[in-house]
PDB file of C-alpha atoms and ligand atoms in Angstrom:
ATOM      1  CA  MET A  14       0.000   0.000   0.000  1.00 86.00           C
ATOM      2  CA  LEU A  15       1.289   3.422  -0.934  1.00 92.00           C
ATOM      3  CA  THR A  16       0.814   6.030   1.786  1.00 93.00           C
ATOM      4  CA  PRO A  17       1.176   9.700   0.823  1.00 95.00           C
ATOM      5  CA  VAL A  18       3.560  11.676   3.072  1.00 95.00           C
ATOM      6  CA  ALA A  19       3.835  14.855   0.993  1.00 96.00           C
ATOM      7  CA  ASP A  20       2.612  16.144  -2.346  1.00 95.00           C
ATOM      8  CA  GLY A  21       3.778  13.531  -4.866  1.00 95.00           C
ATOM      9  CA  VAL A  22       5.780  11.516  -2.317  1.00 97.00           C
ATOM     10  CA  PHE A  23       4.604   8.121  -1.031  1.00 96.00           C
ATOM     11  CA  VAL A  24       5.906   5.473   1.321  1.00 96.00           C
ATOM     12  CA  HIS A  25       5.552   1.733   0.811  1.00 93.00           C
ATOM     13  CA  ARG A  26       6.276   0.044   4.093  1.00 86.00           C
ATOM     14  CA  SER A  27       7.362  -3.486   4.923  1.00 79.00           C
ATOM     15  CA  ASP A  28       6.676  -5.351   8.160  1.00 74.00           C
ATOM     16  CA  LEU A  29      10.057  -7.017   8.015  1.00 72.00           C
ATOM     17  CA  LEU A  30      12.501  -4.490   9.541  1.00 76.00           C
ATOM     18  CA  ARG A  31       9.824  -1.830   9.049  1.00 85.00           C
ATOM     19  CA  ASN A  32      11.686  -0.533   6.069  1.00 88.00           C
ATOM     20  CA  ASN A  33      10.336   2.347   4.033  1.00 94.00           C
ATOM     21  CA  THR A  34      10.477   2.405   0.281  1.00 96.00           C
ATOM     22  CA  VAL A  35       9.955   5.931  -1.003  1.00 97.00           C
ATOM     23  CA  VAL A  36       8.164   6.708  -4.249  1.00 98.00           C
ATOM     24  CA  VAL A  37       8.528  10.190  -5.775  1.00 98.00           C
ATOM     25  CA  GLN A  38       6.231  11.075  -8.632  1.00 97.00           C
ATOM     26  CA  GLY A  39       7.880  12.550 -11.710  1.00 97.00           C
ATOM     27  CA  ALA A  40       6.687  13.715 -15.120  1.00 95.00           C
ATOM     28  CA  GLU A  41       6.565  10.309 -16.831  1.00 94.00           C
ATOM     29  CA  GLY A  42       6.874   7.899 -13.920  1.00 97.00           C
ATOM     30  CA  VAL A  43       8.350   7.485 -10.481  1.00 98.00           C
ATOM     31  CA  LEU A  44      11.650   7.469  -8.662  1.00 98.00           C
ATOM     32  CA  LEU A  45      11.960   4.476  -6.341  1.00 98.00           C
ATOM     33  CA  VAL A  46      14.292   4.742  -3.349  1.00 98.00           C
ATOM     34  CA  ASP A  47      15.409   1.504  -1.601  1.00 96.00           C
ATOM     35  CA  PRO A  48      12.732  -0.712  -3.207  1.00 92.00           C
ATOM     36  CA  GLY A  49      12.098  -3.134  -0.361  1.00 88.00           C
ATOM     37  CA  ILE A  50      13.045  -6.458   1.095  1.00 87.00           C
ATOM     38  CA  THR A  51      10.741  -9.389   0.421  1.00 86.00           C
ATOM     39  CA  GLY A  52       9.751 -10.636  -3.013  1.00 87.00           C
ATOM     40  CA  ALA A  53       6.063 -10.298  -2.090  1.00 87.00           C
ATOM     41  CA  GLU A  54       6.563  -6.732  -0.972  1.00 89.00           C
ATOM     42  CA  MET A  55       8.300  -5.679  -4.184  1.00 92.00           C
ATOM     43  CA  GLN A  56       5.628  -7.487  -6.207  1.00 92.00           C
ATOM     44  CA  CYS A  57       2.944  -5.590  -4.262  1.00 92.00           C
ATOM     45  CA  LEU A  58       4.748  -2.327  -4.957  1.00 94.00           C
ATOM     46  CA  ALA A  59       5.028  -3.156  -8.662  1.00 95.00           C
ATOM     47  CA  ASP A  60       1.280  -3.956  -8.744  1.00 95.00           C
ATOM     48  CA  ASP A  61       0.398  -0.703  -6.946  1.00 94.00           C
ATOM     49  CA  LEU A  62       2.439   1.316  -9.420  1.00 96.00           C
ATOM     50  CA  ARG A  63       0.964  -0.498 -12.413  1.00 95.00           C
ATOM     51  CA  ASP A  64      -2.563   0.188 -11.130  1.00 94.00           C
ATOM     52  CA  LEU A  65      -1.677   3.864 -10.954  1.00 92.00           C
ATOM     53  CA  GLY A  66      -0.171   3.766 -14.447  1.00 94.00           C
ATOM     54  CA  LEU A  67       3.194   4.858 -13.085  1.00 95.00           C
ATOM     55  CA  PRO A  68       6.291   3.140 -14.493  1.00 97.00           C
ATOM     56  CA  VAL A  69       9.551   3.245 -12.555  1.00 98.00           C
ATOM     57  CA  VAL A  70      11.819   5.636 -14.448  1.00 98.00           C
ATOM     58  CA  ALA A  71      14.641   5.823 -11.892  1.00 98.00           C
ATOM     59  CA  GLY A  72      15.820   3.992  -8.817  1.00 98.00           C
ATOM     60  CA  PHE A  73      18.142   5.004  -6.033  1.00 98.00           C
ATOM     61  CA  ALA A  74      19.963   2.971  -3.385  1.00 98.00           C
ATOM     62  CA  THR A  75      20.921   5.023  -0.332  1.00 98.00           C
ATOM     63  CA  HIS A  76      23.824   2.700   0.495  1.00 97.00           C
ATOM     64  CA  PRO A  77      25.266  -0.713  -0.325  1.00 96.00           C
ATOM     65  CA  ASP A  78      23.720  -2.801   2.486  1.00 94.00           C
ATOM     66  CA  TRP A  79      21.701  -5.840   1.386  1.00 92.00           C
ATOM     67  CA  ASP A  80      18.311  -4.474   2.463  1.00 91.00           C
ATOM     68  CA  HIS A  81      18.740  -1.353   0.311  1.00 95.00           C
ATOM     69  CA  VAL A  82      20.001  -2.823  -2.971  1.00 96.00           C
ATOM     70  CA  LEU A  83      17.380  -5.438  -3.802  1.00 95.00           C
ATOM     71  CA  TRP A  84      15.246  -5.233  -6.930  1.00 95.00           C
ATOM     72  CA  HIS A  85      12.503  -7.122  -8.713  1.00 94.00           C
ATOM     73  CA  PRO A  86      12.169  -7.715 -12.470  1.00 93.00           C
ATOM     74  CA  GLU A  87       8.547  -6.479 -12.291  1.00 94.00           C
ATOM     75  CA  LEU A  88       9.904  -3.047 -11.367  1.00 96.00           C
ATOM     76  CA  GLY A  89      11.506  -2.779 -14.805  1.00 96.00           C
ATOM     77  CA  ASP A  90      15.010  -1.855 -15.856  1.00 96.00           C
ATOM     78  CA  ALA A  91      15.365   1.832 -15.061  1.00 97.00           C
ATOM     79  CA  PRO A  92      18.826   2.981 -13.958  1.00 97.00           C
ATOM     80  CA  ARG A  93      19.302   2.422 -10.239  1.00 98.00           C
ATOM     81  CA  TRP A  94      21.476   5.300  -9.154  1.00 98.00           C
ATOM     82  CA  ALA A  95      23.823   5.361  -6.171  1.00 98.00           C
ATOM     83  CA  THR A  96      26.911   7.296  -5.159  1.00 98.00           C
ATOM     84  CA  ALA A  97      30.082   6.301  -6.990  1.00 97.00           C
ATOM     85  CA  ASP A  98      31.415   4.648  -3.802  1.00 96.00           C
ATOM     86  CA  ALA A  99      28.251   2.620  -3.270  1.00 97.00           C
ATOM     87  CA  ALA A 100      28.138   1.536  -6.922  1.00 98.00           C
ATOM     88  CA  SER A 101      31.786   0.477  -6.928  1.00 97.00           C
ATOM     89  CA  PHE A 102      31.300  -1.435  -3.654  1.00 97.00           C
ATOM     90  CA  MET A 103      28.549  -3.446  -5.323  1.00 97.00           C
ATOM     91  CA  ARG A 104      30.465  -3.821  -8.588  1.00 98.00           C
ATOM     92  CA  ASP A 105      33.348  -5.381  -6.623  1.00 97.00           C
ATOM     93  CA  LEU A 106      30.974  -7.744  -4.855  1.00 97.00           C
ATOM     94  CA  ARG A 107      29.285  -8.793  -8.098  1.00 97.00           C
ATOM     95  CA  SER A 108      32.609  -9.385  -9.840  1.00 97.00           C
ATOM     96  CA  GLN A 109      33.743 -12.018  -7.339  1.00 96.00           C
ATOM     97  CA  PRO A 110      33.316 -15.661  -8.223  1.00 96.00           C
ATOM     98  CA  GLY A 111      30.406 -17.165  -6.307  1.00 96.00           C
ATOM     99  CA  TRP A 112      28.871 -13.768  -5.474  1.00 97.00           C
ATOM    100  CA  ARG A 113      25.340 -15.123  -5.799  1.00 96.00           C
ATOM    101  CA  ASP A 114      26.019 -17.697  -3.075  1.00 95.00           C
ATOM    102  CA  ARG A 115      27.549 -15.019  -0.868  1.00 94.00           C
ATOM    103  CA  VAL A 116      24.451 -12.859  -1.310  1.00 94.00           C
ATOM    104  CA  ARG A 117      22.198 -15.803  -0.463  1.00 94.00           C
ATOM    105  CA  GLU A 118      24.229 -16.487   2.673  1.00 93.00           C
ATOM    106  CA  ALA A 119      23.898 -12.860   3.748  1.00 90.00           C
ATOM    107  CA  LEU A 120      20.122 -12.711   3.288  1.00 91.00           C
ATOM    108  CA  PRO A 121      17.759 -13.640   6.137  1.00 89.00           C
ATOM    109  CA  PRO A 122      16.747 -17.299   5.650  1.00 90.00           C
ATOM    110  CA  GLU A 123      13.039 -16.450   5.512  1.00 86.00           C
ATOM    111  CA  ILE A 124      13.413 -14.440   2.316  1.00 87.00           C
ATOM    112  CA  VAL A 125      16.298 -16.148   0.562  1.00 89.00           C
ATOM    113  CA  ASP A 126      14.066 -18.249  -1.701  1.00 88.00           C
ATOM    114  CA  GLU A 127      11.738 -15.479  -2.783  1.00 87.00           C
ATOM    115  CA  VAL A 128      14.162 -12.641  -3.488  1.00 88.00           C
ATOM    116  CA  PRO A 129      15.625 -12.490  -6.999  1.00 89.00           C
ATOM    117  CA  VAL A 130      19.406 -12.536  -6.618  1.00 93.00           C
ATOM    118  CA  GLU A 131      20.285 -11.605 -10.205  1.00 94.00           C
ATOM    119  CA  PRO A 132      19.435  -7.872  -9.939  1.00 95.00           C
ATOM    120  CA  PHE A 133      20.987  -7.596  -6.470  1.00 95.00           C
ATOM    121  CA  GLY A 134      23.231  -4.533  -6.237  1.00 96.00           C
ATOM    122  CA  LEU A 135      23.126  -3.685  -9.934  1.00 97.00           C
ATOM    123  CA  LEU A 136      23.726   0.036  -9.406  1.00 98.00           C
ATOM    124  CA  THR A 137      24.687   2.912 -11.687  1.00 98.00           C
ATOM    125  CA  ALA A 138      27.188   5.419 -10.310  1.00 98.00           C
ATOM    126  CA  LEU A 139      26.140   9.050 -10.234  1.00 98.00           C
ATOM    127  CA  PRO A 140      28.585  11.392 -11.962  1.00 93.00           C
ATOM    128  CA  ALA A 141      31.185  12.522  -9.413  1.00 84.00           C
ATOM    129  CA  ASP A 142      30.029  16.143  -9.578  1.00 87.00           C
ATOM    130  CA  ALA A 143      26.293  15.366  -9.429  1.00 93.00           C
ATOM    131  CA  THR A 144      24.501  17.444  -6.826  1.00 97.00           C
ATOM    132  CA  HIS A 145      21.065  16.307  -8.018  1.00 98.00           C
ATOM    133  CA  LEU A 146      19.549  13.123  -9.389  1.00 98.00           C
ATOM    134  CA  PRO A 147      19.451  13.057 -13.189  1.00 96.00           C
ATOM    135  CA  TRP A 148      15.747  12.417 -13.720  1.00 97.00           C
ATOM    136  CA  ASP A 149      12.614  14.069 -15.082  1.00 96.00           C
ATOM    137  CA  GLY A 150      10.814  14.942 -11.862  1.00 97.00           C
ATOM    138  CA  PRO A 151      10.975  17.189  -8.798  1.00 97.00           C
ATOM    139  CA  SER A 152      14.471  18.366  -8.000  1.00 98.00           C
ATOM    140  CA  VAL A 153      16.185  15.798  -5.754  1.00 98.00           C
ATOM    141  CA  ARG A 154      19.418  16.870  -4.040  1.00 98.00           C
ATOM    142  CA  VAL A 155      21.970  14.166  -3.247  1.00 98.00           C
ATOM    143  CA  LEU A 156      23.547  14.498   0.194  1.00 98.00           C
ATOM    144  CA  ALA A 157      26.474  12.075   0.247  1.00 97.00           C
ATOM    145  CA  HIS A 158      27.976  11.732   3.694  1.00 97.00           C
ATOM    146  CA  PRO A 159      29.994   9.382   5.880  1.00 96.00           C
ATOM    147  CA  ALA A 160      28.447   7.740   8.970  1.00 96.00           C
ATOM    148  CA  HIS A 161      26.583   4.471   8.548  1.00 96.00           C
ATOM    149  CA  ALA A 162      28.182   2.901   5.484  1.00 96.00           C
ATOM    150  CA  THR A 163      30.500   3.561   2.609  1.00 94.00           C
ATOM    151  CA  GLY A 164      28.813   5.546  -0.156  1.00 96.00           C
ATOM    152  CA  HIS A 165      25.784   6.493   1.946  1.00 98.00           C
ATOM    153  CA  ALA A 166      23.606   9.342   0.675  1.00 98.00           C
ATOM    154  CA  ALA A 167      20.382  10.916   1.847  1.00 98.00           C
ATOM    155  CA  LEU A 168      18.071  12.589  -0.670  1.00 98.00           C
ATOM    156  CA  LEU A 169      16.295  15.908  -0.268  1.00 98.00           C
ATOM    157  CA  VAL A 170      13.199  16.284  -2.454  1.00 98.00           C
ATOM    158  CA  GLU A 171      13.523  20.036  -2.514  1.00 97.00           C
ATOM    159  CA  GLY A 172      10.103  21.357  -3.487  1.00 94.00           C
ATOM    160  CA  CYS A 173       8.281  18.814  -1.320  1.00 95.00           C
ATOM    161  CA  ARG A 174      10.631  19.426   1.626  1.00 98.00           C
ATOM    162  CA  VAL A 175      11.088  15.698   2.187  1.00 98.00           C
ATOM    163  CA  LEU A 176      14.330  14.211   3.503  1.00 98.00           C
ATOM    164  CA  ILE A 177      14.875  10.539   2.603  1.00 98.00           C
ATOM    165  CA  ALA A 178      17.417   9.550   5.219  1.00 98.00           C
ATOM    166  CA  GLY A 179      18.477   5.981   4.376  1.00 97.00           C
ATOM    167  CA  ASP A 180      19.873   4.253   7.465  1.00 97.00           C
ATOM    168  CA  MET A 181      20.082   7.455   9.500  1.00 98.00           C
ATOM    169  CA  LEU A 182      17.611   9.145  11.895  1.00 98.00           C
ATOM    170  CA  SER A 183      15.550   6.055  12.696  1.00 97.00           C
ATOM    171  CA  ASP A 184      13.125   5.976  15.603  1.00 95.00           C
ATOM    172  CA  VAL A 185      13.555   2.209  16.010  1.00 94.00           C
ATOM    173  CA  PHE A 186      17.251   1.604  15.280  1.00 95.00           C
ATOM    174  CA  VAL A 187      20.017   3.250  17.297  1.00 97.00           C
ATOM    175  CA  PRO A 188      22.739   4.854  15.141  1.00 98.00           C
ATOM    176  CA  MET A 189      24.833   2.184  13.460  1.00 97.00           C
ATOM    177  CA  PRO A 190      28.259   3.666  12.757  1.00 97.00           C
ATOM    178  CA  ASP A 191      30.578   1.891  10.331  1.00 95.00           C
ATOM    179  CA  LEU A 192      32.633   0.277  13.115  1.00 93.00           C
ATOM    180  CA  GLU A 193      34.263  -2.249  10.791  1.00 87.00           C
ATOM    181  CA  GLY A 194      35.056  -0.178   7.747  1.00 83.00           C
ATOM    182  CA  ALA A 195      35.796   3.414   8.756  1.00 87.00           C
ATOM    183  CA  ALA A 196      39.079   4.821  10.085  1.00 90.00           C
ATOM    184  CA  ASP A 197      37.280   7.070  12.571  1.00 94.00           C
ATOM    185  CA  PRO A 198      33.669   5.865  12.620  1.00 96.00           C
ATOM    186  CA  LEU A 199      32.294   8.059  15.394  1.00 97.00           C
ATOM    187  CA  ALA A 200      33.818  11.275  14.059  1.00 97.00           C
ATOM    188  CA  ASP A 201      32.429  10.269  10.660  1.00 97.00           C
ATOM    189  CA  TYR A 202      29.007   9.748  12.173  1.00 98.00           C
ATOM    190  CA  LEU A 203      28.966  13.240  13.638  1.00 98.00           C
ATOM    191  CA  VAL A 204      29.975  14.651  10.251  1.00 98.00           C
ATOM    192  CA  GLY A 205      27.051  12.779   8.701  1.00 98.00           C
ATOM    193  CA  LEU A 206      24.639  14.176  11.264  1.00 98.00           C
ATOM    194  CA  ASP A 207      26.015  17.673  10.567  1.00 98.00           C
ATOM    195  CA  VAL A 208      25.303  17.238   6.856  1.00 98.00           C
ATOM    196  CA  LEU A 209      21.696  16.310   7.642  1.00 98.00           C
ATOM    197  CA  ALA A 210      21.377  19.088  10.217  1.00 98.00           C
ATOM    198  CA  GLY A 211      22.547  21.487   7.511  1.00 98.00           C
ATOM    199  CA  VAL A 212      19.318  20.984   5.567  1.00 98.00           C
ATOM    200  CA  ALA A 213      16.956  20.855   8.578  1.00 98.00           C
ATOM    201  CA  ASP A 214      15.459  24.242   7.684  1.00 98.00           C
ATOM    202  CA  GLU A 215      14.417  22.822   4.310  1.00 98.00           C
ATOM    203  CA  VAL A 216      12.609  19.757   5.706  1.00 98.00           C
ATOM    204  CA  ASP A 217       8.993  19.192   6.759  1.00 98.00           C
ATOM    205  CA  VAL A 218       9.040  15.389   6.530  1.00 98.00           C
ATOM    206  CA  VAL A 219      11.887  13.001   7.315  1.00 98.00           C
ATOM    207  CA  ILE A 220      11.620   9.381   6.159  1.00 98.00           C
ATOM    208  CA  PRO A 221      14.111   6.975   7.728  1.00 97.00           C
ATOM    209  CA  GLY A 222      15.006   3.720   6.003  1.00 95.00           C
ATOM    210  CA  HIS A 223      13.480   1.890   8.970  1.00 93.00           C
ATOM    211  CA  GLY A 224      10.749   3.125  11.330  1.00 94.00           C
ATOM    212  CA  SER A 225       8.272   5.987  11.237  1.00 94.00           C
ATOM    213  CA  PRO A 226       8.398   9.227   9.276  1.00 96.00           C
ATOM    214  CA  GLY A 227       8.748  12.404  11.360  1.00 97.00           C
ATOM    215  CA  ASP A 228       8.119  16.126  10.895  1.00 98.00           C
ATOM    216  CA  GLY A 229      10.582  19.027  11.036  1.00 97.00           C
ATOM    217  CA  THR A 230      10.550  19.121  14.836  1.00 98.00           C
ATOM    218  CA  GLY A 231      10.954  15.363  14.928  1.00 98.00           C
ATOM    219  CA  LEU A 232      13.973  15.686  12.646  1.00 98.00           C
ATOM    220  CA  ARG A 233      15.692  18.002  15.135  1.00 98.00           C
ATOM    221  CA  GLU A 234      14.864  15.644  18.013  1.00 98.00           C
ATOM    222  CA  ARG A 235      16.299  12.711  16.094  1.00 98.00           C
ATOM    223  CA  LEU A 236      19.481  14.650  15.317  1.00 98.00           C
ATOM    224  CA  THR A 237      19.920  15.505  19.006  1.00 98.00           C
ATOM    225  CA  ARG A 238      19.194  11.958  20.131  1.00 97.00           C
ATOM    226  CA  ASP A 239      21.572  10.388  17.631  1.00 98.00           C
ATOM    227  CA  ARG A 240      24.335  12.840  18.492  1.00 98.00           C
ATOM    228  CA  ALA A 241      23.864  11.991  22.182  1.00 97.00           C
ATOM    229  CA  TYR A 242      24.104   8.282  21.369  1.00 98.00           C
ATOM    230  CA  ILE A 243      27.371   8.709  19.486  1.00 98.00           C
ATOM    231  CA  GLU A 244      28.824  10.960  22.219  1.00 96.00           C
ATOM    232  CA  ALA A 245      27.918   8.351  24.854  1.00 96.00           C
ATOM    233  CA  LEU A 246      29.480   5.586  22.771  1.00 96.00           C
ATOM    234  CA  ARG A 247      32.632   7.642  22.325  1.00 94.00           C
ATOM    235  CA  GLY A 248      32.899   8.791  25.936  1.00 92.00           C
ATOM    236  CA  GLY A 249      31.762   5.575  27.579  1.00 86.00           C
ATOM    237  CA  GLY A 250      28.878   7.485  29.133  1.00 83.00           C
ATOM    238  CA  GLU A 251      25.405   6.404  30.040  1.00 89.00           C
ATOM    239  CA  PHE A 252      22.903   5.773  27.273  1.00 93.00           C
ATOM    240  CA  ARG A 253      19.477   7.234  27.859  1.00 91.00           C
ATOM    241  CA  ASP A 254      17.707   6.265  24.716  1.00 94.00           C
ATOM    242  CA  PRO A 255      14.115   5.100  24.300  1.00 94.00           C
ATOM    243  CA  ARG A 256      15.174   2.814  21.465  1.00 95.00           C
ATOM    244  CA  ILE A 257      17.160   0.819  24.054  1.00 95.00           C
ATOM    245  CA  ASP A 258      15.236   1.516  27.274  1.00 94.00           C
ATOM    246  CA  ALA A 259      11.689   1.215  25.974  1.00 91.00           C
ATOM    247  CA  PRO A 260      11.717  -0.389  22.525  1.00 90.00           C
ATOM    248  CA  GLU A 261       8.492  -1.074  20.728  1.00 86.00           C
ATOM    249  CA  PRO A 262       7.202  -4.650  21.024  1.00 88.00           C
ATOM    250  CA  GLY A 263       9.208  -6.840  18.687  1.00 88.00           C
ATOM    251  CA  TRP A 264      12.190  -4.464  18.711  1.00 90.00           C
ATOM    252  CA  GLU A 265      13.789  -5.586  21.979  1.00 91.00           C
ATOM    253  CA  TRP A 266      16.668  -7.036  19.956  1.00 93.00           C
ATOM    254  CA  VAL A 267      17.897  -3.509  19.217  1.00 95.00           C
ATOM    255  CA  GLY A 268      19.260  -3.673  22.803  1.00 95.00           C
ATOM    256  CA  ASP A 269      21.492  -6.562  21.698  1.00 95.00           C
ATOM    257  CA  LEU A 270      22.573  -4.678  18.605  1.00 96.00           C
ATOM    258  CA  HIS A 271      23.456  -1.749  20.862  1.00 97.00           C
ATOM    259  CA  ALA A 272      25.405  -3.972  23.296  1.00 95.00           C
ATOM    260  CA  GLY A 273      27.283  -5.450  20.332  1.00 96.00           C
ATOM    261  CA  GLN A 274      28.277  -1.967  19.176  1.00 96.00           C
ATOM    262  CA  VAL A 275      29.517  -0.980  22.638  1.00 95.00           C
ATOM    263  CA  GLU A 276      31.653  -4.130  22.663  1.00 95.00           C
ATOM    264  CA  ALA A 277      32.906  -3.641  19.122  1.00 94.00           C
ATOM    265  CA  TYR A 278      33.916  -0.069  19.852  1.00 94.00           C
ATOM    266  CA  ALA A 279      35.697  -1.102  23.088  1.00 92.00           C
ATOM    267  CA  ARG A 280      37.590  -3.762  21.115  1.00 91.00           C
ATOM    268  CA  ARG A 281      38.591  -1.155  18.555  1.00 89.00           C
ATOM    269  CA  ARG A 282      39.846   1.179  21.261  1.00 88.00           C
ATOM    270  CA  ALA A 283      41.847  -1.628  22.872  1.00 88.00           C
ATOM    271  CA  GLY A 284      43.359  -2.504  19.461  1.00 86.00           C
ATOM    272  CA  GLU A 285      44.291   1.134  18.843  1.00 83.00           C
ATOM    273  CA  ALA A 286      45.908   1.377  22.295  1.00 82.00           C
ATOM    274  CA  ASP A 287      47.951  -1.781  21.579  1.00 85.00           C
ATOM    275  CA  ALA A 288      49.040  -0.451  18.215  1.00 83.00           C
ATOM    276  CA  ALA A 289      50.140   2.799  19.856  1.00 80.00           C
ATOM    277  CA  GLY A 290      52.225   0.680  22.254  1.00 74.00           C
TER     278      GLY A 290
HETATM  279 ZN1   ZN B 308      22.381  -0.121   6.331  1.00 67.44          ZN
END
């Protein structure tokens, strides 16, 4: 089901991981951001769009994590844009022998048989100097930033004042810095939040990759809360965060994810101290 969140902007939401696919209406069809997770969900989305007579004319993947780079043949073969870093990450993965098996191993077992593997991660790099998505529709600004994953970008649908945040600013997930890949993941995360804060005055609706959309005030609250989380992780302070202390039913496991991050960061620090002798 497509739910309108702003003029010409819709959300298609999945129960699994509560992920939000965003649909932006253009002149001849739609832009599809992070198309979804299960085969049934993408089929439902394709059916909804066909009923509305709206072909997919462009796709966008906010970052190269598995739940943001899936695709379904029924959605057609429009270019699926991503930052150059995200596209090259996926190109590397797809060029390795046995990549299809590796993708299947990485997918949750409950969806592995229904998700088409062939179009997984087939992304087209945006030109290096692109500030906006090359498509025939409302102006969409690309906000590439470090924080959660290599090649991550949020999108700002300028006229509609909608911020599509990818895996940032969730009300159900705590911030997930790139603790494995980045040289300075927490500093990076704060830079990412600054990039998003920099457009806060231009936003009336924020749509996270997972969770509930928020308004402009909600955006500022999420920025503050996520900054506090990262500061606590960095300083070893106390976490006061509703996503850990009072998760929604079914989301208690975010507490484990959080505990894992605290451990992973402590291990990193210990490794850095050893290296420094
Ligand atoms: Zn992610």
